[in-house]
XYZ file of C-alpha atoms in Angstrom:
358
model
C 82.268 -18.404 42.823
C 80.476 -17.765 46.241
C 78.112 -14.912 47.150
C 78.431 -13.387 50.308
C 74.743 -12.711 51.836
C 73.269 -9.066 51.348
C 73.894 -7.182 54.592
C 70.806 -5.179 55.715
C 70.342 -1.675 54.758
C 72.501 -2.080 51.015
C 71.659 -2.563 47.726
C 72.917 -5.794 45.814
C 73.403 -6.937 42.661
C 73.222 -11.076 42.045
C 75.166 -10.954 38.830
C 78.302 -9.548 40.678
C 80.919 -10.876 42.799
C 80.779 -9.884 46.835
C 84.370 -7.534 45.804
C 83.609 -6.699 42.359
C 86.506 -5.130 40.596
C 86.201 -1.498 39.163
C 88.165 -1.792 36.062
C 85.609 -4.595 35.424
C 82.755 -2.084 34.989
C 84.490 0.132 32.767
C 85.428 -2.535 30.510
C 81.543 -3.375 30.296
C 80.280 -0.068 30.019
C 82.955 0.372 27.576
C 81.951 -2.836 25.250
C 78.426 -1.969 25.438
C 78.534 1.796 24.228
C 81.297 1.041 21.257
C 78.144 -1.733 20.034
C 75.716 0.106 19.997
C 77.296 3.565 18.213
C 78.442 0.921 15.873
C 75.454 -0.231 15.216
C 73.803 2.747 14.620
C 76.423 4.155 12.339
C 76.257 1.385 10.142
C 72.124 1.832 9.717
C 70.918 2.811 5.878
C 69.935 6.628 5.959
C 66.772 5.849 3.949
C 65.832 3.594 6.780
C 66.600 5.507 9.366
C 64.451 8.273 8.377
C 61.492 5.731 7.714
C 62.089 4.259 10.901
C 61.344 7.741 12.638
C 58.892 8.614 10.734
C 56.456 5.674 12.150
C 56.589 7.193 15.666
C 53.324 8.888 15.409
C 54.978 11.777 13.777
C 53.253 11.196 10.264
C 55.462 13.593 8.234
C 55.064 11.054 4.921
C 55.340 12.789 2.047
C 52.360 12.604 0.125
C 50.945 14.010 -3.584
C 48.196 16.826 -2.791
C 46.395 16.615 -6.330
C 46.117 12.527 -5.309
C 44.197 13.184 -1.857
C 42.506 16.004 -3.612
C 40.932 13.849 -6.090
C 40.404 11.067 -4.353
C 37.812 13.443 -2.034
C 36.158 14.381 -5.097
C 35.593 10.733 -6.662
C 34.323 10.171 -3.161
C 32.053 12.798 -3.655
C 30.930 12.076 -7.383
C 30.089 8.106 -6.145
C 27.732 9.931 -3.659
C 24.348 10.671 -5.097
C 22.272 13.522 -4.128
C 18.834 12.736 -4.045
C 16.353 15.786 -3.903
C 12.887 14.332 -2.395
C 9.916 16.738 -2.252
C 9.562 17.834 1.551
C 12.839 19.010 1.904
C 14.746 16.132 2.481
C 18.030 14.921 0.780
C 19.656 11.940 0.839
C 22.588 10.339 -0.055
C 23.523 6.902 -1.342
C 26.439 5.136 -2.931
C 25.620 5.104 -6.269
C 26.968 6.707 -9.087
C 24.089 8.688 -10.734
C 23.406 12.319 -10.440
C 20.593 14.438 -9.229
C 18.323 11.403 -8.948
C 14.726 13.251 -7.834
C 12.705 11.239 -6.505
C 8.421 12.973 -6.846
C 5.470 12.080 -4.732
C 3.140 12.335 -7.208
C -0.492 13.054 -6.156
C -3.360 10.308 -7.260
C -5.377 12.177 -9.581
C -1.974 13.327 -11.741
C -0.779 9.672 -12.077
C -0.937 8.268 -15.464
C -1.675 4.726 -17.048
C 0.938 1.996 -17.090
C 2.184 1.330 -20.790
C 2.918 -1.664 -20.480
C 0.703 -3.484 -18.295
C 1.893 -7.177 -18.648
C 5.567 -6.582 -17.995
C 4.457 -4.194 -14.588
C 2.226 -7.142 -13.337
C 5.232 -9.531 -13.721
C 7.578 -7.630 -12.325
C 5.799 -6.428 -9.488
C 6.372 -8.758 -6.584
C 10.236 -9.012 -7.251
C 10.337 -4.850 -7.504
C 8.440 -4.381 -3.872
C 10.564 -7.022 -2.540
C 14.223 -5.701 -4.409
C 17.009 -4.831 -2.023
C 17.145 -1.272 -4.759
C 15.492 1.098 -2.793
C 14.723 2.784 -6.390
C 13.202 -0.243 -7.759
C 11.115 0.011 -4.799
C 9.551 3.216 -4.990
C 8.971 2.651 -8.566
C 7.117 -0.818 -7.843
C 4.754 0.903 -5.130
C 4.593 3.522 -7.694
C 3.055 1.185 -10.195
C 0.659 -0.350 -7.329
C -0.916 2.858 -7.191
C -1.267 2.886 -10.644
C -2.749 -0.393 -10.499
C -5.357 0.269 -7.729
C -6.608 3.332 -10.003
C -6.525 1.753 -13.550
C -6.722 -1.747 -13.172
C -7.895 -3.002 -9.619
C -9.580 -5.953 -10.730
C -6.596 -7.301 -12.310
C -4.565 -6.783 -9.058
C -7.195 -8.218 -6.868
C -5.642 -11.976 -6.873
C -2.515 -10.636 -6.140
C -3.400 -8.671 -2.566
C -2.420 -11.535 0.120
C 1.133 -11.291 -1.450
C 1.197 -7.912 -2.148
C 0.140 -6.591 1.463
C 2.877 -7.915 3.455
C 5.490 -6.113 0.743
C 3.862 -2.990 1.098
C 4.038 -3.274 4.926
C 7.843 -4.619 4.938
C 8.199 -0.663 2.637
C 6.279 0.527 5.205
C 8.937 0.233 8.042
C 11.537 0.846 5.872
C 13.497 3.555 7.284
C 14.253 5.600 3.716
C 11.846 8.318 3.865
C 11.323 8.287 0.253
C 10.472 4.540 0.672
C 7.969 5.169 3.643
C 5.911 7.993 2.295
C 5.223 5.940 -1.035
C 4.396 2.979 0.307
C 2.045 5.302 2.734
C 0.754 6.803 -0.492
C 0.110 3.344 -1.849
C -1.412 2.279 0.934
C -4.171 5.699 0.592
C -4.843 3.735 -2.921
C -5.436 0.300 -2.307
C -7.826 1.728 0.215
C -10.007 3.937 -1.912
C -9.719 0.600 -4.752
C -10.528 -1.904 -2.590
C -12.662 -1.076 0.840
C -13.926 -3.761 2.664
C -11.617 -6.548 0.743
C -8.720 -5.228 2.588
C -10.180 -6.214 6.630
C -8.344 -9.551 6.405
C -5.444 -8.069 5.737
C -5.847 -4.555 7.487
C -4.090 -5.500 11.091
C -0.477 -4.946 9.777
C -0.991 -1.850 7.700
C -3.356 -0.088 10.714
C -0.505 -0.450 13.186
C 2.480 0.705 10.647
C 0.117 4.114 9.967
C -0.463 4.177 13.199
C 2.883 4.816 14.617
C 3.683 6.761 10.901
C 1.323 8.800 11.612
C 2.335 9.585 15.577
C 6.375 9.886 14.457
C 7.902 13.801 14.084
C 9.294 13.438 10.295
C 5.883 15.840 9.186
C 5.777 15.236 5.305
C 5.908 11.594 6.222
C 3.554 11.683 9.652
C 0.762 14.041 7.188
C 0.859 11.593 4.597
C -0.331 8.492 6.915
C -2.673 10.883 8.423
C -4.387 11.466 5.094
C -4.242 7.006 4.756
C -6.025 6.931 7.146
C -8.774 9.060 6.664
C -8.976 7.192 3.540
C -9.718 4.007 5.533
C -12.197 5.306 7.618
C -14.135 6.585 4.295
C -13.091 3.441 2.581
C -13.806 0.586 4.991
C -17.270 -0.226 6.576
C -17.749 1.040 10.263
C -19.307 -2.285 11.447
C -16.006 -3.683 10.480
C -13.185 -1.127 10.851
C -14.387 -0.188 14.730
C -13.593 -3.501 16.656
C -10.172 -3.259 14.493
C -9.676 0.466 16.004
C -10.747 -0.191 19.920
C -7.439 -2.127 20.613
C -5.615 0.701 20.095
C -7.170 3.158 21.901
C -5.879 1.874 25.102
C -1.814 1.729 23.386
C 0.842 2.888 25.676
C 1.783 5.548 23.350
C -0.517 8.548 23.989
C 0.089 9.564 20.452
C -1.006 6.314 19.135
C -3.771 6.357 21.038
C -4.754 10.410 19.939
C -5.028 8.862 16.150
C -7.189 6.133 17.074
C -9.133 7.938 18.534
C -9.890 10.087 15.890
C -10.293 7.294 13.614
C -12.940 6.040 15.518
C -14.929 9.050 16.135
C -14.933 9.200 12.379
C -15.912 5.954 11.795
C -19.025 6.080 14.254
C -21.665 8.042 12.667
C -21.174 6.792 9.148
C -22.971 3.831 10.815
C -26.085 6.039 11.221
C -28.862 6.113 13.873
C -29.995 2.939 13.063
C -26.245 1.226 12.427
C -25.251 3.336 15.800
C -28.356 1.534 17.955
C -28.016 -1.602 16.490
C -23.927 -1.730 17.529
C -25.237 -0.241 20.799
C -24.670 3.441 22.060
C -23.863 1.789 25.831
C -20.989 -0.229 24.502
C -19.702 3.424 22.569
C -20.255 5.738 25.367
C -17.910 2.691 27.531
C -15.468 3.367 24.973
C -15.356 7.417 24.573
C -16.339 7.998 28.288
C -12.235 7.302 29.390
C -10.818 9.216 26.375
C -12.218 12.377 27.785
C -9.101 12.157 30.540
C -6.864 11.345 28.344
C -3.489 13.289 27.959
C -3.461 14.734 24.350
C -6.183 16.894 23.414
C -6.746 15.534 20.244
C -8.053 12.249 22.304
C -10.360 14.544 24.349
C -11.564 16.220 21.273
C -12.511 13.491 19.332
C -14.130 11.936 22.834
C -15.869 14.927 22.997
C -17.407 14.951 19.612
C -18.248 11.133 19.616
C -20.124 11.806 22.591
C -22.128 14.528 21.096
C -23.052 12.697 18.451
C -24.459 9.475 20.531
C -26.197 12.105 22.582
C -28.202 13.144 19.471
C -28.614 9.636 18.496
C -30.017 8.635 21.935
C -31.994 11.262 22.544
C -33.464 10.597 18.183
C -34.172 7.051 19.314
C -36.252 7.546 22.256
C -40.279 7.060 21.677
C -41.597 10.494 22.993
C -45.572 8.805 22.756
C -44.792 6.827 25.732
C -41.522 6.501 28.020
C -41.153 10.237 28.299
C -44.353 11.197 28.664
C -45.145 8.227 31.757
C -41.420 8.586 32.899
C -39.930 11.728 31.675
C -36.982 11.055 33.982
C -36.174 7.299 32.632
C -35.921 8.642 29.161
C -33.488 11.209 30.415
C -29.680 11.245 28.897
C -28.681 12.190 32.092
C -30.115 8.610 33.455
C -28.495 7.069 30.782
C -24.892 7.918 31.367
C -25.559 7.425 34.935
C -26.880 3.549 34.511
C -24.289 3.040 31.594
C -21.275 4.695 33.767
C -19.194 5.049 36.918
C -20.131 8.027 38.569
C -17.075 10.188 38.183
C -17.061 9.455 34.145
C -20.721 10.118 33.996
C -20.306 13.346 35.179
C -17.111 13.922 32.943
C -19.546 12.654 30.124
C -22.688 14.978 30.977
C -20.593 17.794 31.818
C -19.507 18.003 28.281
C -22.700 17.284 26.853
C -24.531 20.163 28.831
C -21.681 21.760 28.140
C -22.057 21.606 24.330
C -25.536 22.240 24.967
C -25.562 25.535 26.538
C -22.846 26.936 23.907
C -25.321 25.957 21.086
C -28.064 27.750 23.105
C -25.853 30.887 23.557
C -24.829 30.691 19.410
C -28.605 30.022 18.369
C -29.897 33.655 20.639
């Protein structure tokens, strides 16, 4: 059959002849509707309702009481654990009202069996049961009270496990392993500066997060390791961090170290040298917490005492009064603009104690 060409300016259809006939389209469009009512008549009712059903409509029936108690075996596998602090957590186990107690030092008790804890110690700290965990660090606390000696070997595998707690984002997990960590100080003091690095920089940032119960507890750690560890060796371990990019970071380092310095005494502070700590308190004076400033503030007072203790009155001052002078020291020690920062707190101090003591 030929096709004419399409003239310009009309629509045409390929499929049919340049004269199509009209009784031929009728007898199409007739065909074509008789099929399909056909078809549809002869669908099942069953699966006709199904069918529309599946077009978003969701109209399913469904059994009430099922959904209903599916929710509430949903909400029995759900634990609800009740930590002191305020917190509640829960976890998809089936137990009920699991409480989990931070229980101060002086109120824990002796381990019953002490042969079983010690063997079972490593594989609880390192147990993928959060629960296990807690009660492992629980029993290292126990162990740094009641039986340090007998833990003693066991520290260079036991540190890293109480750091990996440490960053464990359960709370409960955290603040014990924080609370462990307050123990092994107090038991063990200057045996832990080999392994101190990883737990100073997890307390660090615990103690700088918002979570309070948690950032109070590593506060309270680490006072422990400043009464616990020896100044000489805890203060090049602390100097690092205060120049950290986090201000808060840098706020309890600070602190630390001011702590730290005078339980070296006049003699420990001269000997480690008051120009290298008046270098490292001068800058914290800017700094932008005030708990930095503060505890610049109070380091400095107490090097100005020290210095001014340690000069020999017989001689320097009375030939050179002026070389003697604190004033001269910060000035020789110091950039100009942080040696006045330094002696304007000093003189500062100074005049407040004269104004208390009249």
């Amino acid at each position: 059959m030929a096709f004419q060409s399409r003239p310009k300016g009309k629509s045409h259809c390929p499929l049919i002849a340049s004269s199509p006939s009209p009784s031929l389209f009728q007898t199409l469009i007739s065909m074509m509707s008789g099929n399909a009512l056909r078809d549809l008549n002869t669908l099942p009712t069953p699966e006709r309702k199904n069918d529309s059903s599946s077009k978003g409509n969701f109209t399913k029936p469904c059994n009430g009481n099922k959904i209903e108690n599916v929710e509430e075996h949903q909400r029995k596998s759900l634990a609800s654990v009740q930590i002191n602090g305020g917190e509640t957590i829960n976890v998809g186990v089936e137990v009920a009202n699991l409480e989990v107690e931070y229980i101060e030092s002086e109120n824990l008790s002796d381990l019953e069996d002490f042969d079983a804890c010690l063997e079972n110690l490593l594989p609880g700290l390192n147990s993928k049961d959060w629960i296990l965990v807690v009660e492992a660090l629980n029993n290292v606390r126990r162990l740094s009270i009641f039986h340090k000696e007998r833990m003693h070997s066991m520290l260079s595998d036991l540190i890293p496990l109480v750091v990996k707690s440490l960053k464990n984002p359960r709370s409960a997990v955290c603040k014990t392993a924080i609370m462990a960590s307050t123990d092994i100080f107090n038991a063990y003091n200057d045996d832990l500066i080999d392994s101190l690095d990883p737990l100073l920089v997890q307390l660090l940032l615990k103690s700088s997060q918002d979570k309070r119960f948690v950032c109070e507890a590593a506060v309270r750690a680490l006072e422990a390791m400043t009464t616990s560890v020896s100044p000489i060796l805890l203060l090049p371990k602390l100097q690092p961090y205060l120049k950290n990019r986090n201000p808060r970071i840098r706020a309890k380092a600070s602190m630390c170290f001011s702590r730290s310095v005078p339980r070296l005494g006049v003699e420990g502070i001269k000997e480690y040298g008051i120009d290298k700590l008046i270098q490292v308190a001068a800058p914290q004076l800017s700094d932008q917490l005030p708990e930095s400033r503060e505890a610049a503030r109070s380091l400095l007072l107490e090097l100005q005492n020290v210095y001014e203790k340690s000069q020999d009155l017989s001689t320097t001052v009375d030939e050179h009064p002026e070389m003697g002078s604190w004033e001269n020291f910060c000035l020789s020690k110091l950039s100009p603009l942080s040696a006045q920062a330094v002696l304007r707190v000093t003189t500062n101090a100074a005049r407040e104690g004269l104004v208390n003591g009249s």
